[in-house]
mmCIF file of C-alpha atoms in Angstrom:
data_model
loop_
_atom_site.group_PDB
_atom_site.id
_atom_site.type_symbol
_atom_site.label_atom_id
_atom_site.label_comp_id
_atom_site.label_asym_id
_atom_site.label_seq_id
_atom_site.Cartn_x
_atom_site.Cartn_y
_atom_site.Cartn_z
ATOM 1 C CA UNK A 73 0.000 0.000 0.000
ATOM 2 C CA UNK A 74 2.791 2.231 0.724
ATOM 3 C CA UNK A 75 3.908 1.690 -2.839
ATOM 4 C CA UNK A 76 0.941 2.479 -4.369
ATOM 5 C CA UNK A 77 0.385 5.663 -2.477
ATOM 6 C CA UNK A 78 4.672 6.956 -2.655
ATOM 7 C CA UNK A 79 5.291 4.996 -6.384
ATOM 8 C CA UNK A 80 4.625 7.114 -9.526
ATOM 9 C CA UNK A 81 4.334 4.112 -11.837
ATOM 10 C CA UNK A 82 1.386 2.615 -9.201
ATOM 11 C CA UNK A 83 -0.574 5.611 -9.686
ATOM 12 C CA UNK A 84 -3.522 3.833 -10.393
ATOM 13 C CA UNK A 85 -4.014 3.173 -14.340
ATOM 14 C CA UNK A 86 -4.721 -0.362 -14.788
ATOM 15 C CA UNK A 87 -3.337 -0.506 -18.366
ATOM 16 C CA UNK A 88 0.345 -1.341 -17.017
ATOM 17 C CA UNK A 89 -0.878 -4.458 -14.223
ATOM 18 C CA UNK A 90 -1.136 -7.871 -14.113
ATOM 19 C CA UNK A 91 -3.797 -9.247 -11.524
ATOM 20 C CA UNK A 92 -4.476 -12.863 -10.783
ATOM 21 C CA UNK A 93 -8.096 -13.300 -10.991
ATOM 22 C CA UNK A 94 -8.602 -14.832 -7.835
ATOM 23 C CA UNK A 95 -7.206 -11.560 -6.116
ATOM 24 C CA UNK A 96 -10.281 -9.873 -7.977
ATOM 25 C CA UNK A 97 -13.100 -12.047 -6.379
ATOM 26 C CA UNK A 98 -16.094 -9.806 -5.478
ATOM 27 C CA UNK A 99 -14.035 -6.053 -6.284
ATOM 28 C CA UNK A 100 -15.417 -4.154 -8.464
ATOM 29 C CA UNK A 101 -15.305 -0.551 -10.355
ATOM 30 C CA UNK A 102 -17.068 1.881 -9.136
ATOM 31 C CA UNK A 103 -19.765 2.995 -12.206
ATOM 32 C CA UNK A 104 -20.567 5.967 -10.437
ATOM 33 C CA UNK A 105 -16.638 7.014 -10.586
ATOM 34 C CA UNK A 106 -15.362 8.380 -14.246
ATOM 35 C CA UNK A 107 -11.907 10.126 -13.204
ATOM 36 C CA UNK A 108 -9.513 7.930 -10.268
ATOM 37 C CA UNK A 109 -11.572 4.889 -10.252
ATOM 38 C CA UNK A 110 -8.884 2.545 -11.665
ATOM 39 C CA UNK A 111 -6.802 3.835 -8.594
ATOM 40 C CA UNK A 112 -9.715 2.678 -5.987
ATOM 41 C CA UNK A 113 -10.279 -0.702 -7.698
ATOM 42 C CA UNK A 114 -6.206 -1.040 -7.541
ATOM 43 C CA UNK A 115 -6.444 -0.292 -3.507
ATOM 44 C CA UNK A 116 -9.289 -2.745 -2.672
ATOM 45 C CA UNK A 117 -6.926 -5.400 -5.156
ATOM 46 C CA UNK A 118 -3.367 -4.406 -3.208
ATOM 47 C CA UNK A 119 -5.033 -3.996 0.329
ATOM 48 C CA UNK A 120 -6.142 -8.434 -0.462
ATOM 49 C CA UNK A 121 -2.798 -9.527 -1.997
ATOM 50 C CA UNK A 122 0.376 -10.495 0.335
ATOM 51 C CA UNK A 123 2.954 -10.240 -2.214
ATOM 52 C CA UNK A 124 3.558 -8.376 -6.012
ATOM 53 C CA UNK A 125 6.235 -8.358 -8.317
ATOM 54 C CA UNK A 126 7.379 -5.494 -10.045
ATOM 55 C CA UNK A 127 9.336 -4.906 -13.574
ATOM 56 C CA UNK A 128 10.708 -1.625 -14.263
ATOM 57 C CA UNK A 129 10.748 -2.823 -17.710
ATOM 58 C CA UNK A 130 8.649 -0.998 -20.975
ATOM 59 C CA UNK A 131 6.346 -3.537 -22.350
ATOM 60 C CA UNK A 132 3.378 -1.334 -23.380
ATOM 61 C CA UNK A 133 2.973 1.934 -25.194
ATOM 62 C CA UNK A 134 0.612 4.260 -23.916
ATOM 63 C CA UNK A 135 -0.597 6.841 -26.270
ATOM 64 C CA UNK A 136 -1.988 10.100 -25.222
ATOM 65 C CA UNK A 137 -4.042 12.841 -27.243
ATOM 66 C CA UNK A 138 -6.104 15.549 -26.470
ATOM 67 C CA UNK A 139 -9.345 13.507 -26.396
ATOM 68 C CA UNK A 140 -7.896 11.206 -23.528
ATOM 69 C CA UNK A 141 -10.405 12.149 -20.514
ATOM 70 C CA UNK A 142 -7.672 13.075 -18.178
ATOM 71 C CA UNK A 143 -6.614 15.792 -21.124
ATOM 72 C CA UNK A 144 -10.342 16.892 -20.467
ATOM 73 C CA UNK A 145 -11.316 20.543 -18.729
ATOM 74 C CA UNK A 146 -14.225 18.505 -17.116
ATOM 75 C CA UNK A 147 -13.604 19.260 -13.597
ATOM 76 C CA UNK A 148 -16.507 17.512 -12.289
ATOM 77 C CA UNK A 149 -14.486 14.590 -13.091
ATOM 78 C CA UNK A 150 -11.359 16.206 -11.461
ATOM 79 C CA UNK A 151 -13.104 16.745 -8.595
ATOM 80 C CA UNK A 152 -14.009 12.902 -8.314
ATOM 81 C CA UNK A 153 -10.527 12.399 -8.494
ATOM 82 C CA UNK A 154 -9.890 14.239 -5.440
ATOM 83 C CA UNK A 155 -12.775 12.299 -3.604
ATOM 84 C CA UNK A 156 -10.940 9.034 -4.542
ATOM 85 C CA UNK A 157 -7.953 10.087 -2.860
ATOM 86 C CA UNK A 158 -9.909 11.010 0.256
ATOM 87 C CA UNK A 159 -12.239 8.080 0.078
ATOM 88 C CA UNK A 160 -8.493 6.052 0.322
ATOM 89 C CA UNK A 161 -7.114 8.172 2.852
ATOM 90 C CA UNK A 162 -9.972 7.644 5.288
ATOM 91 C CA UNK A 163 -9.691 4.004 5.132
ATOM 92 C CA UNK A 164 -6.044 4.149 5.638
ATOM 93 C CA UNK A 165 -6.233 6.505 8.805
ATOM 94 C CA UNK A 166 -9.069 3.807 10.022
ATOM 95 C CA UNK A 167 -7.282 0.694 8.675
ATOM 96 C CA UNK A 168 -3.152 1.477 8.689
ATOM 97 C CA UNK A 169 -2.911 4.064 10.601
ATOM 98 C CA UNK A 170 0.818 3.803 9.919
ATOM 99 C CA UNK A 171 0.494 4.442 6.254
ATOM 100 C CA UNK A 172 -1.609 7.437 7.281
ATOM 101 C CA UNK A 173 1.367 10.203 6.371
ATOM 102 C CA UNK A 174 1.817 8.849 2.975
ATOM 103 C CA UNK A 175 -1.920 8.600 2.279
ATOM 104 C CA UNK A 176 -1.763 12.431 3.096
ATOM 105 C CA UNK A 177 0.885 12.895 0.758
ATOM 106 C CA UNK A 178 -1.189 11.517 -2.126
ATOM 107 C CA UNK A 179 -3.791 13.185 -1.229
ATOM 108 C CA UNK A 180 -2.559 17.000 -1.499
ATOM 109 C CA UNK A 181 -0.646 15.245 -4.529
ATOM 110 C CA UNK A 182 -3.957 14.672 -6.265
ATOM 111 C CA UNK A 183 -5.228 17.948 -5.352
ATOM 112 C CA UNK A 184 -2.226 20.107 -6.366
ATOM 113 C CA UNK A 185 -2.826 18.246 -9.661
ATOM 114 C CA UNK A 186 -6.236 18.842 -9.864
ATOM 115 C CA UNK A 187 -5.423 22.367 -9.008
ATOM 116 C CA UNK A 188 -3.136 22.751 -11.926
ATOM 117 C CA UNK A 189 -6.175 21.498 -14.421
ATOM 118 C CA UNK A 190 -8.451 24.419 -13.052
ATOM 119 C CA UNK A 191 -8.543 27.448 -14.781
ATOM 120 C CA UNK A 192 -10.662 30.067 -12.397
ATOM 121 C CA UNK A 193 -13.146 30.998 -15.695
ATOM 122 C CA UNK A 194 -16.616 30.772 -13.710
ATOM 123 C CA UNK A 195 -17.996 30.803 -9.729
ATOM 124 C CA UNK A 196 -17.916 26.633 -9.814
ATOM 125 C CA UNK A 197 -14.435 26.915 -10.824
ATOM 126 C CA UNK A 198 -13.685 29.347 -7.763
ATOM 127 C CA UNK A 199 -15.689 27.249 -5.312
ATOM 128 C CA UNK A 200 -13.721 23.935 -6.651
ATOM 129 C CA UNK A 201 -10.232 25.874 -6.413
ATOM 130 C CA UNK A 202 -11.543 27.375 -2.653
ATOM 131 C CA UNK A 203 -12.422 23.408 -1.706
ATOM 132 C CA UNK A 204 -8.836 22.010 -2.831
ATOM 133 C CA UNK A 205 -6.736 24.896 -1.481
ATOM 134 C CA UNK A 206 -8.995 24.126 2.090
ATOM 135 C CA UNK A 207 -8.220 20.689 0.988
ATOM 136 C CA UNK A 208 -4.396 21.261 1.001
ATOM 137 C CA UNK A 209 -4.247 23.548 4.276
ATOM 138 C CA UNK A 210 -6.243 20.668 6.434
ATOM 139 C CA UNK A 211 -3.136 18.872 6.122
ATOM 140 C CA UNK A 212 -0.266 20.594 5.095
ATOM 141 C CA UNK A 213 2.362 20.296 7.533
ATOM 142 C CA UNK A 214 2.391 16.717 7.265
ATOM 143 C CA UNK A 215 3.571 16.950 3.519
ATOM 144 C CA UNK A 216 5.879 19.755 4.243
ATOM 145 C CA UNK A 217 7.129 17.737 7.515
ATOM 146 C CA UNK A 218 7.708 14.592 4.959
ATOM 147 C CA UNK A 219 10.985 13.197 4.300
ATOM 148 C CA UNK A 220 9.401 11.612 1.098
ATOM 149 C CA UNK A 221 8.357 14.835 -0.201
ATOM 150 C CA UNK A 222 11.153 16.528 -2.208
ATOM 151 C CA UNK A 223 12.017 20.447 -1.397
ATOM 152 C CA UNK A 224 11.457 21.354 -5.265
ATOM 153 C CA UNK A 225 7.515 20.127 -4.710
ATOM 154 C CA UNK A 226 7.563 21.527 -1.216
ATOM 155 C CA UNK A 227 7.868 24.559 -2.836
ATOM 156 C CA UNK A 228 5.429 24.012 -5.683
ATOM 157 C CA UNK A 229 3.140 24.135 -3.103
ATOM 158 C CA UNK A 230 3.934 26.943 -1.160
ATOM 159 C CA UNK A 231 3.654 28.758 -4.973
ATOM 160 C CA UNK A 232 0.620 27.099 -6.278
ATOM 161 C CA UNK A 233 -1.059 28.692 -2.358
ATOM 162 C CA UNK A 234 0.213 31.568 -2.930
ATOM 163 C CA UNK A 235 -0.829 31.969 -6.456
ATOM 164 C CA UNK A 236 -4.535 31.086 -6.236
ATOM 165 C CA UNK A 237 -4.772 33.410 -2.755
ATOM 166 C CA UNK A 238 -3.555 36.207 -5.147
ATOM 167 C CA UNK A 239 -6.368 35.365 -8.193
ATOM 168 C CA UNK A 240 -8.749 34.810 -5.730
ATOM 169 C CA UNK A 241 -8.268 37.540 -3.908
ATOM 170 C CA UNK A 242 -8.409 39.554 -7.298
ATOM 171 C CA UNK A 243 -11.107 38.036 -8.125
ATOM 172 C CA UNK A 244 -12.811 39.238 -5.027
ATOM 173 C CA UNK A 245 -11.968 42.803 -5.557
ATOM 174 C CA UNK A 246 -13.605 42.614 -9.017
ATOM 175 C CA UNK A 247 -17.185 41.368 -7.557
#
């Protein structure tokens, strides 16, 4: 579990996994879930299995383009995203209470992502970028306290707070 939350390349996209099927018995996606529900199926698989195998090896091309629905501006979807993360994080304060500092890190991970894939255009954007900022400052000194977090992205997010309390703030002035 730590993997998957700390690991880049266990982010969640199912494309690059190999499951036994008998590690899949009675999990299953989430319909209700378009954006981050290949990483909550992946939890409920890793939090069954004892033991994986990975292989830093290549063996599949993934091909992006701008219809891909993470290259989308739908940030309803984004937003579910962020829910995932925080669905996961709740069960591993509850359930590995250990793990709990790197499911935090994921977390404002997902929603400094998110963040970067909102443009403030209309109110629901500003009320989505006001929820992930509150998001970020519930549990901020974790992540900054973090060993696993590197200075450079400390920083990102010192920026990226700093940066939407600025268009925010002008945004305020405006109304």
């Amino acid at each position: 579990i730590k993997e998957l939350l700390l690991n880049r390349y266990l982010m969640g996209a199912l494309w690059n996994k190999i499951i036994r099927y008998k590690n899949l018995e009675d999990i299953k996606f989430n319909e209700k879930i378009s954006m981050g529900e290949d990483l909550l199926f992946q939890y409920n698989v890793i939090k069954r299995i004892k033991n994986a195998q990975f292989i830093a090896d290549y063996l599949y091309n993934y091909r992006l383009s701008q219809n891909n629905v993470t290259n989308k501006s739908n940030y309803e979807k984004w937003i579910q995203f962020v829910n995932v993360t925080k669905l996961i994080l709740d069960d591993i304060k509850n359930e590995y209470p250990e793990l709990e500092k790197y499911a935090i890190i994921k977390y404002i991970n997902s929603n400094m992502f998110v963040l970067s894939k909102i443009s403030i255009n209309t109110f629901q954007d500003k009320k989505n970028v006001i929820m992930i900022m509150k998001n970020i400052e519930e549990n901020k000194k974790i992540y900054i306290k973090s060993k696993d977090v590197a200075i450079k992205t400390k920083i990102k997010l010192y920026i990226s707070l700093i940066k939407y309390r600025i268009i925010l703030g002008n945004l305020e002035k405006k109304q």
